PDB file of C-alpha atoms in Angstrom:
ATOM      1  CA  UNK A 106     -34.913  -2.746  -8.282  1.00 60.00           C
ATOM      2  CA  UNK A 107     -34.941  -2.062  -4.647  1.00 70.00           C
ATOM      3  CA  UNK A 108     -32.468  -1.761  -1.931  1.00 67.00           C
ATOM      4  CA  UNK A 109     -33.259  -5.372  -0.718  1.00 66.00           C
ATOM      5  CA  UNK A 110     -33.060  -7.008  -4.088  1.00 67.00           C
ATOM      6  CA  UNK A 111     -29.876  -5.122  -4.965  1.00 70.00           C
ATOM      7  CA  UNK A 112     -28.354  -6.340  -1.297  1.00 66.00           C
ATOM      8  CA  UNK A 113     -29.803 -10.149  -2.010  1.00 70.00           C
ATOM      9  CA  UNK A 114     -27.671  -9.856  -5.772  1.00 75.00           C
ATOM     10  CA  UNK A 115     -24.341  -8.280  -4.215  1.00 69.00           C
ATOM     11  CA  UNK A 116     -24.647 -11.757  -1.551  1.00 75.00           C
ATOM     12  CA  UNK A 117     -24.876 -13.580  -4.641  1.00 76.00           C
ATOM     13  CA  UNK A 118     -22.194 -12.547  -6.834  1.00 76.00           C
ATOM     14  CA  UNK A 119     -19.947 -13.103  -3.659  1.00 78.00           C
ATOM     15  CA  UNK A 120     -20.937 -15.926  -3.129  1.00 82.00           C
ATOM     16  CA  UNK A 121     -20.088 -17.517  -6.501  1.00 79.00           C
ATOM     17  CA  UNK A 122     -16.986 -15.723  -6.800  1.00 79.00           C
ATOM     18  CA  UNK A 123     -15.341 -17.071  -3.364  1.00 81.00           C
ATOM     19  CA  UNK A 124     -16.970 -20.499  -3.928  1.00 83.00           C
ATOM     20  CA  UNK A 125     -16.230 -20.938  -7.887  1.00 80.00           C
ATOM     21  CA  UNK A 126     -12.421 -19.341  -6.811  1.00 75.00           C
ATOM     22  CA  UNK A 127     -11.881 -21.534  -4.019  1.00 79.00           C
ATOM     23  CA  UNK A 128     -14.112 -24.456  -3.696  1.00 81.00           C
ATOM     24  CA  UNK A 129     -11.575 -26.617  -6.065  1.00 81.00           C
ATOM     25  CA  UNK A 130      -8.364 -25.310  -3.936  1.00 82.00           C
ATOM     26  CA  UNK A 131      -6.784 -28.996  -3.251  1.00 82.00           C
ATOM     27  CA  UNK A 132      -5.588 -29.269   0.417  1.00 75.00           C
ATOM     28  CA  UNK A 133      -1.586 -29.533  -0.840  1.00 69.00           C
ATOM     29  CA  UNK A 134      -2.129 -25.506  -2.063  1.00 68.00           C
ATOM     30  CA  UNK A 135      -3.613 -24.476   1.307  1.00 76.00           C
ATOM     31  CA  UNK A 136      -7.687 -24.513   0.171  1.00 82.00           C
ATOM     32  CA  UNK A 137      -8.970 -25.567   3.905  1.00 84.00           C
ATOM     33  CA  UNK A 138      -7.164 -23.242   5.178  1.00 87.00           C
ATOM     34  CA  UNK A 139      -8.078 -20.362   2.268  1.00 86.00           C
ATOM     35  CA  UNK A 140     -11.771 -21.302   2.541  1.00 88.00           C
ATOM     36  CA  UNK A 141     -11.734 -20.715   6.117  1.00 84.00           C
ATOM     37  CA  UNK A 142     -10.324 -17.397   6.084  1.00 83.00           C
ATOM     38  CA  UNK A 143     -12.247 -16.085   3.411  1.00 84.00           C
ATOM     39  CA  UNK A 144     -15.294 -17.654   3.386  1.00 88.00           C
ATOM     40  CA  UNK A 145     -15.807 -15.595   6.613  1.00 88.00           C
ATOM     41  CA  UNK A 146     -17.582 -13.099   3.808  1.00 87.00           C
ATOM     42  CA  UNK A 147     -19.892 -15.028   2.671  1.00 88.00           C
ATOM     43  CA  UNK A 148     -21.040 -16.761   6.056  1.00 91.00           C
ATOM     44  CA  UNK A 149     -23.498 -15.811   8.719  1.00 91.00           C
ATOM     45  CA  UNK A 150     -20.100 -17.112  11.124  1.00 92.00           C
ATOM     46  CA  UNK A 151     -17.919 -19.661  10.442  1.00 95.00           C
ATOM     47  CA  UNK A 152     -15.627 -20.335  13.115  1.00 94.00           C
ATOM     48  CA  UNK A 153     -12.186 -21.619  13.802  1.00 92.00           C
ATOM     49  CA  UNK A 154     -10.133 -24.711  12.556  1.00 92.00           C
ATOM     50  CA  UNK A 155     -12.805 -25.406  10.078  1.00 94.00           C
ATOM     51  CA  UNK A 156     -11.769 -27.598   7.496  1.00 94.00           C
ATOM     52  CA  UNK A 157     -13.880 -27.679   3.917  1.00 93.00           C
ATOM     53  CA  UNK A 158     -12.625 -30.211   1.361  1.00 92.00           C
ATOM     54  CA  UNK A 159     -12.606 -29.103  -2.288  1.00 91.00           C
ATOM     55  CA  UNK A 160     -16.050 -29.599  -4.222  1.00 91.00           C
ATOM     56  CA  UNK A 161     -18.331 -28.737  -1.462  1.00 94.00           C
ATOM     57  CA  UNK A 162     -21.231 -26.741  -2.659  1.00 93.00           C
ATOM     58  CA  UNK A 163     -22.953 -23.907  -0.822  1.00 94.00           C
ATOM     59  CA  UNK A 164     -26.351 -21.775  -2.354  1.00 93.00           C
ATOM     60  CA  UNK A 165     -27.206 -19.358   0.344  1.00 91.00           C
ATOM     61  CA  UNK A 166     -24.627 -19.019   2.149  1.00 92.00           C
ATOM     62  CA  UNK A 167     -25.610 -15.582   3.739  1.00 91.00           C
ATOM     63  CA  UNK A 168     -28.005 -18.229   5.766  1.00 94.00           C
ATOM     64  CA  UNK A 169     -25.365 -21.008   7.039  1.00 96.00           C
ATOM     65  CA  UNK A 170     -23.506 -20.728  10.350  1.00 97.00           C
ATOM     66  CA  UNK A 171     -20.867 -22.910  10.890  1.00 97.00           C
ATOM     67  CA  UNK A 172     -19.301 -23.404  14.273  1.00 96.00           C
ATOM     68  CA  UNK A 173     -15.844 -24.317  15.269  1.00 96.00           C
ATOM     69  CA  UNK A 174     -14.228 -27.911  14.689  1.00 96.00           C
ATOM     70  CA  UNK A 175     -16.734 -28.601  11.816  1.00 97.00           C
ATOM     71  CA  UNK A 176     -15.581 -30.810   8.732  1.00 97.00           C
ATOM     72  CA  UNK A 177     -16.977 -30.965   5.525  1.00 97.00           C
ATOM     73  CA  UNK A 178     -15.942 -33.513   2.898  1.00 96.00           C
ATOM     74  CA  UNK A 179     -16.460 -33.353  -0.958  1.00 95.00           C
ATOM     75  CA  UNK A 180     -19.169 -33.405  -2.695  1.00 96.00           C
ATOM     76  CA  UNK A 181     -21.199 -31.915   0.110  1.00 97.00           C
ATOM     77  CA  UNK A 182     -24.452 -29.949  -0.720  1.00 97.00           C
ATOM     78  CA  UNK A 183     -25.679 -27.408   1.405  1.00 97.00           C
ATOM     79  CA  UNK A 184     -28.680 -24.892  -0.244  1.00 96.00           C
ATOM     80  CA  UNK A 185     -30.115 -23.063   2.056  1.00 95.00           C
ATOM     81  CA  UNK A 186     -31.557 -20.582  -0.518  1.00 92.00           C
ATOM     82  CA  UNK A 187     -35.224 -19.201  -0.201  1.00 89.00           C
ATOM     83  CA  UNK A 188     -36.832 -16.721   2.441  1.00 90.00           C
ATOM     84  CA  UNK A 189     -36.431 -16.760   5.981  1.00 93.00           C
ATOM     85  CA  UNK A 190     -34.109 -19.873   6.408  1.00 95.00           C
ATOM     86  CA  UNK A 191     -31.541 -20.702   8.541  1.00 96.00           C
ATOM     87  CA  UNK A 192     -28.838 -23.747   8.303  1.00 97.00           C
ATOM     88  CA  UNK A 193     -26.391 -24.147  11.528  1.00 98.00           C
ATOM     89  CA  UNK A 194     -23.911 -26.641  11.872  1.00 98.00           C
ATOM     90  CA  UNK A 195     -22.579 -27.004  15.501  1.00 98.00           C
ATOM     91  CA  UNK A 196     -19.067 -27.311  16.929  1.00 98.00           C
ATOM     92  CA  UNK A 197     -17.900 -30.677  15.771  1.00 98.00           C
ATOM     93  CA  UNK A 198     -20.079 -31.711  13.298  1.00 98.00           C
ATOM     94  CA  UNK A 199     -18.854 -33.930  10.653  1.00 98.00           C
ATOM     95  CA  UNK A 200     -20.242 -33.966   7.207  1.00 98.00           C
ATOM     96  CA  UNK A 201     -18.985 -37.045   5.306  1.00 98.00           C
ATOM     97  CA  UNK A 202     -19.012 -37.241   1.192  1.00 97.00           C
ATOM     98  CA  UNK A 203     -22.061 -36.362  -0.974  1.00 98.00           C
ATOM     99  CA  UNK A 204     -24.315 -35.675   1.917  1.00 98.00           C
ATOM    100  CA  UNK A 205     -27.445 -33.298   0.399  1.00 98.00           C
ATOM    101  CA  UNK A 206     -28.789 -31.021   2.925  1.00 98.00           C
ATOM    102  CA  UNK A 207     -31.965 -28.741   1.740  1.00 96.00           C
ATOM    103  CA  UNK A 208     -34.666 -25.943   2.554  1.00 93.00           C
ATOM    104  CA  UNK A 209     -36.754 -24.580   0.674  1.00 89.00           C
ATOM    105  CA  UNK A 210     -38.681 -21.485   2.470  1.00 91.00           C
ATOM    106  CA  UNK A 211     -38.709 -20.609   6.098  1.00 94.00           C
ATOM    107  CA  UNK A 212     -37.222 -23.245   6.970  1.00 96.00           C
ATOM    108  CA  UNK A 213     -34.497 -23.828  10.074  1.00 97.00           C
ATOM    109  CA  UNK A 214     -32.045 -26.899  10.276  1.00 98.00           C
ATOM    110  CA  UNK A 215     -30.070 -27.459  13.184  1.00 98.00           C
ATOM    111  CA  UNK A 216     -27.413 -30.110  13.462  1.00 98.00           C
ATOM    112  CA  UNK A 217     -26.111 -29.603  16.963  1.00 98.00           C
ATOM    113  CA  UNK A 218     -22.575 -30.475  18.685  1.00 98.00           C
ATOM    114  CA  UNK A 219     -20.571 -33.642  17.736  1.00 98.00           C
ATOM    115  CA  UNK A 220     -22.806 -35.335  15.403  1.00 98.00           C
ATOM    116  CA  UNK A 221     -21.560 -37.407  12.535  1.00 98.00           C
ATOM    117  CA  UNK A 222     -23.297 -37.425   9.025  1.00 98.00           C
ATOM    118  CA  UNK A 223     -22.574 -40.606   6.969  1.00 98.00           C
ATOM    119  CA  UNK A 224     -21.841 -40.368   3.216  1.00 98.00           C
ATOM    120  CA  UNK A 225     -24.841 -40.100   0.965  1.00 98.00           C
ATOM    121  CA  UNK A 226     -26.879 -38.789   3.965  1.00 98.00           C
ATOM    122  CA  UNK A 227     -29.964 -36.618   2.733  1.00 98.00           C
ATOM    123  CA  UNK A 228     -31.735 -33.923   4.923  1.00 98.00           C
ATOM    124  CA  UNK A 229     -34.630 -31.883   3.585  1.00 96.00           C
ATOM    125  CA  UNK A 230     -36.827 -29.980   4.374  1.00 94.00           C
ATOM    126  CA  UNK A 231     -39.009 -27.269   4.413  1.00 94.00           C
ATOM    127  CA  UNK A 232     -40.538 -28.430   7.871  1.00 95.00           C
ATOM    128  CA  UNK A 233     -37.804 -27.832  10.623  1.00 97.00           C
ATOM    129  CA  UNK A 234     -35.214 -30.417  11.594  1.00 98.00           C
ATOM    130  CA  UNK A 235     -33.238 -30.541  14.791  1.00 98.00           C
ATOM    131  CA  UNK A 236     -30.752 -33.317  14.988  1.00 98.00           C
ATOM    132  CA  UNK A 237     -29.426 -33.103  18.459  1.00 98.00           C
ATOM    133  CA  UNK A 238     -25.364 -33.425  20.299  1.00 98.00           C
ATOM    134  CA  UNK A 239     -23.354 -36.593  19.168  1.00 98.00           C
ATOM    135  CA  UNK A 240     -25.891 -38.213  17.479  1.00 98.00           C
ATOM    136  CA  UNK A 241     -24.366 -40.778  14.120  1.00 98.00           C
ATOM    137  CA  UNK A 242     -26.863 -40.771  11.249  1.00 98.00           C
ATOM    138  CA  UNK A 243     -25.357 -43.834   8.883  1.00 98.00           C
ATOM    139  CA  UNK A 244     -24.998 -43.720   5.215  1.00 98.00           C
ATOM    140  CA  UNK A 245     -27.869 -43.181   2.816  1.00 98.00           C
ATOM    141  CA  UNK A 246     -30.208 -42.207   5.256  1.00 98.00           C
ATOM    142  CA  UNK A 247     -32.982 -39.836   4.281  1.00 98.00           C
ATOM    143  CA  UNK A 248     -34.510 -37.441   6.764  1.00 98.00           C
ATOM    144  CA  UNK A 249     -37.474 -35.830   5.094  1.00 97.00           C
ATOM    145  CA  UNK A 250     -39.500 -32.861   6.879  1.00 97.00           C
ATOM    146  CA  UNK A 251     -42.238 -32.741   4.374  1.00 95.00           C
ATOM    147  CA  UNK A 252     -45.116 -34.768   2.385  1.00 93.00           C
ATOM    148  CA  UNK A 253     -46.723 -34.197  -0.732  1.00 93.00           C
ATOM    149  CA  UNK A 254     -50.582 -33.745  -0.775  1.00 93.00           C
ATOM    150  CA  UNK A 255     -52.583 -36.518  -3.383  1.00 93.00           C
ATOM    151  CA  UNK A 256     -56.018 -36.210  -2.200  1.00 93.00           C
ATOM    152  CA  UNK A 257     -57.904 -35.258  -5.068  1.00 94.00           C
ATOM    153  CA  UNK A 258     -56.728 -38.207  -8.088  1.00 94.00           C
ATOM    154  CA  UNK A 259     -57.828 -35.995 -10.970  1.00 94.00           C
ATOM    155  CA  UNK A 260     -55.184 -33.886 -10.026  1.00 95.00           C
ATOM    156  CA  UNK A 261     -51.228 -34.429 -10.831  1.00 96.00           C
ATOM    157  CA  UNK A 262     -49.341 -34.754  -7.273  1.00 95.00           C
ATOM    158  CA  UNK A 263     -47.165 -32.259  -8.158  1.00 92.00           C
ATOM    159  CA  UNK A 264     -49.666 -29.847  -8.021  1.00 94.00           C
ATOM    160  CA  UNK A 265     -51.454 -30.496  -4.992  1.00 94.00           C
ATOM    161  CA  UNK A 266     -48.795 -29.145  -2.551  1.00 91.00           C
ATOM    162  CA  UNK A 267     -46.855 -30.188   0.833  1.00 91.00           C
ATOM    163  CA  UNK A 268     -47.702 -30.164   4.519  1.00 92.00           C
ATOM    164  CA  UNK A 269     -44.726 -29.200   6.813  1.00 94.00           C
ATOM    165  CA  UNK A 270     -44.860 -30.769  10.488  1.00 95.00           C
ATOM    166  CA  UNK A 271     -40.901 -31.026  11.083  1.00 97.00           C
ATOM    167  CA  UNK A 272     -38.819 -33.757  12.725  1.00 98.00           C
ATOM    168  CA  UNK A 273     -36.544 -33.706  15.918  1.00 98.00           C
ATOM    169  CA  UNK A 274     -33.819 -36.228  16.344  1.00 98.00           C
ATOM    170  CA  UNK A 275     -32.583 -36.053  20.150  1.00 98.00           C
ATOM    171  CA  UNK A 276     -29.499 -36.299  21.492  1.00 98.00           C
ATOM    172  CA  UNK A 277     -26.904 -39.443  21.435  1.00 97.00           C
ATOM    173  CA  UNK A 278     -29.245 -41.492  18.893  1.00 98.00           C
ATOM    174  CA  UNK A 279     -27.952 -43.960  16.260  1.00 98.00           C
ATOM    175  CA  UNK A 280     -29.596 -44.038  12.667  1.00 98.00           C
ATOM    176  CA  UNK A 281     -28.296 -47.241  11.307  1.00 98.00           C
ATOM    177  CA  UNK A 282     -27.110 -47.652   7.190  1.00 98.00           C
ATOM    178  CA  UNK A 283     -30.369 -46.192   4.908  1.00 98.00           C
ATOM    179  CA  UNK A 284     -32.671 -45.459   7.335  1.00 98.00           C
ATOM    180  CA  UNK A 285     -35.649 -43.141   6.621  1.00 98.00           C
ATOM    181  CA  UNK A 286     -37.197 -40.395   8.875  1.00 98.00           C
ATOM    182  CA  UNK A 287     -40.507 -39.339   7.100  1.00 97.00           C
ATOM    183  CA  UNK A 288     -42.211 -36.250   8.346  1.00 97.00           C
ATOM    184  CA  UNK A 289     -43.918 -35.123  11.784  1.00 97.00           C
ATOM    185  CA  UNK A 290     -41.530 -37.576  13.730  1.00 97.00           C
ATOM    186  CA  UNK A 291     -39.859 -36.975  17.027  1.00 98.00           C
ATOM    187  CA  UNK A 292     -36.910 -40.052  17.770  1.00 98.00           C
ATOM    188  CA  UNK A 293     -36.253 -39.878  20.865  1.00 97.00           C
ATOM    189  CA  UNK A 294     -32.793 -39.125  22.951  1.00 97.00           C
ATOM    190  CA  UNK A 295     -30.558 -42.169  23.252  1.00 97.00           C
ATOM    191  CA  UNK A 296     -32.436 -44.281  20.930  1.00 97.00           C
ATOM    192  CA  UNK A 297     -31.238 -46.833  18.083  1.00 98.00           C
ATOM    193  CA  UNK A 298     -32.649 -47.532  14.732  1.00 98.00           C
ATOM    194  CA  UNK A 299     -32.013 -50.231  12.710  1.00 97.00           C
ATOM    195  CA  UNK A 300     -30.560 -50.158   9.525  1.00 98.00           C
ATOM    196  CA  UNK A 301     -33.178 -50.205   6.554  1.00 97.00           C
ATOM    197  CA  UNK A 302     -36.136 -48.862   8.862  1.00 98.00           C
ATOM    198  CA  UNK A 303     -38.796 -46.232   8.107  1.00 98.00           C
ATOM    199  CA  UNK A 304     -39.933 -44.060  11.065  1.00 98.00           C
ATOM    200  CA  UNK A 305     -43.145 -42.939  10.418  1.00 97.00           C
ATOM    201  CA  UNK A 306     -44.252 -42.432  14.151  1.00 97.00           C
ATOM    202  CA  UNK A 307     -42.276 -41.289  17.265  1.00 98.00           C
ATOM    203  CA  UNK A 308     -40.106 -43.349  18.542  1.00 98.00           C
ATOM    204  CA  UNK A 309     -40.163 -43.082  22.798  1.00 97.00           C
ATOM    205  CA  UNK A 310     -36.118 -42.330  24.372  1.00 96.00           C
ATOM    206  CA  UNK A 311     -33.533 -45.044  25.092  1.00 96.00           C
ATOM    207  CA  UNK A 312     -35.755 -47.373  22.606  1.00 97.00           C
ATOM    208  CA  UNK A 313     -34.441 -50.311  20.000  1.00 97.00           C
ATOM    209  CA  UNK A 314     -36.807 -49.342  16.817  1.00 98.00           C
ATOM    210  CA  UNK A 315     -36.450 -51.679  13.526  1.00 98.00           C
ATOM    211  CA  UNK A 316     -38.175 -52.573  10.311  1.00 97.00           C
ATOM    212  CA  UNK A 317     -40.513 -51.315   7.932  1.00 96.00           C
ATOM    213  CA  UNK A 318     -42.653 -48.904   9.297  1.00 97.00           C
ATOM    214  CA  UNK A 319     -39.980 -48.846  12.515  1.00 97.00           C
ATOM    215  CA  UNK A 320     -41.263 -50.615  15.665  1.00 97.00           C
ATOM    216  CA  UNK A 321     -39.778 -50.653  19.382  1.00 97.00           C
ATOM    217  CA  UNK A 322     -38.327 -54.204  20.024  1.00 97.00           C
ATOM    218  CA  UNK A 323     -36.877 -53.700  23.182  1.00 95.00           C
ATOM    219  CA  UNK A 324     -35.630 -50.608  25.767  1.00 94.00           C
ATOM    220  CA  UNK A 325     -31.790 -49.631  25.867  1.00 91.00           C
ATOM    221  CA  UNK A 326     -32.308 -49.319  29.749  1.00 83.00           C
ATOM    222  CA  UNK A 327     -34.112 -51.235  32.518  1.00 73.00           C
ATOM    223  CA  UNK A 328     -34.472 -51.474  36.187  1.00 55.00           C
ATOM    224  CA  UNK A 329     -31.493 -52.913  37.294  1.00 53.00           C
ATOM    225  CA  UNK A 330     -29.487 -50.553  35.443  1.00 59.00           C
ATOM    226  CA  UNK A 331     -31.211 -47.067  35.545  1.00 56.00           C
ATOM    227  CA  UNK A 332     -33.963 -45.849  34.526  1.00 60.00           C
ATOM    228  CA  UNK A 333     -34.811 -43.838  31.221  1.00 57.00           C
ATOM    229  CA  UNK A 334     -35.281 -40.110  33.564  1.00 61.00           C
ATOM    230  CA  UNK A 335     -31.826 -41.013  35.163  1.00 63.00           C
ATOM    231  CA  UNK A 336     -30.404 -41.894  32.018  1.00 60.00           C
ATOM    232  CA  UNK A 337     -31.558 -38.739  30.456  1.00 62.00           C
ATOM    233  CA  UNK A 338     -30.003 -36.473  33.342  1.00 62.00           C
ATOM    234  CA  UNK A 339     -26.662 -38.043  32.994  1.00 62.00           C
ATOM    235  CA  UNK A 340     -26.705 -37.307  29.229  1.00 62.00           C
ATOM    236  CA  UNK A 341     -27.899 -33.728  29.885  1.00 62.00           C
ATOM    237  CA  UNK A 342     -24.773 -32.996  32.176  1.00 61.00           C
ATOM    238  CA  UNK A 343     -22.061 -34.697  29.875  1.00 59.00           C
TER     239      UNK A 343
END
């Protein structure tokens, strides 16, 4: 066994001894407040006033970063196991219950400052995902950075492989309740989708998108108010 593998086993065996020790603290016997402090071990970073509710799940925790301000609620999921990946969670992000959040090799997700996750929320790669600053993805939506292959029908899907393009979310946009972001799509910043849609193409900034696949209805902006360039400066500087 080599140095590396030996290293990679010592991460592990932290990492279920702080989690499987403290992960069921209850917040009346101080476990935000242990997890914080400790968990610091296990972490890339994890900053200050943290909170993590009891029965949040980490695999690969030597590969999450977790700024300041960020809240976590039970039954949270983060695996960020497998080579080369990176999970960070940005001052102020809020996690809400039973929200999944995957890699699976070299792989980087970014949810950036402010941003609120629904409950039930699923994010998965292994293509990239950036979800930019104070963006509210609704419950049950799925954001889904890969595809499977099924070319060849005397094959079983399972065994024809992925493709990988990634999917950016841009700042200030509004996923509506069970949305789904398939993979390869860019939404643009400022823009609302409509609860139940499927974006399978990219959506242009400050647009209205709804229905199944998702289709711009109307603009968010127009000339008498400002126009989408001004609109995106003034979100830049706030």
């Amino acid at each position: 066994m080599d140095k590396q593998q030996l290293f990679d086993k010592w991460q592990r065996f932290k990492e279920v001894l702080l989690i499987s020790f403290l992960g069921a603290l209850p917040t009346i016997i101080f476990g935000p407040k242990l997890r914080n402090l400790l968990y610091r071990f296990i972490f890339v970073r994890i900053g200050s006033s943290v909170y993590i509710q009891h029965g949040v799940e980490f695999l690969g925790a030597s590969c999450i970063e977790i700024g300041n301000s960020v809240h976590i609620f039970k039954g949270v999921r983060i695996d960020a196991r497998g080579d080369n990946n990176k999970i960070l969670l940005e001052q102020g992000v809020a996690i809400e219950r039973n929200v999944d959040i995957g890699c699976l090799d070299n792989t980087s997700i970014q949810i950036a400052q402010d941003t609120f996750i629904g409950p039930g929320v699923s994010i998965t790669g292994p293509g990239n995902i950036k979800i930019g600053k104070r963006c509210l993805i609704a419950a049950h939506s799925g954001i889904f950075a890969n595809n499977h292959t099924f070319a060849d029908p005397l094959r079983y899907i399972a065994d024809q492989g992925i493709t990988r393009q990634g999917i950016v979310i841009e700042d200030d946009c509004w996923l509506g309740h069970g949305v789904t972001v398939l993979d390869g799509v860019t939404i643009g910043k400022g823009s609302v989708v409509g609860a139940g849609a499927v974006v399978t193409k990219d959506i242009p900034s400050f647009s209205i998108a709804v229905g199944v696949p998702a289709k711009v209805v109307r603009k968010r902006v127009n000339k008498q108010q400002i126009n989408p360039r001004e609109a995106e400066m003034k979100l830049t500087k706030s």
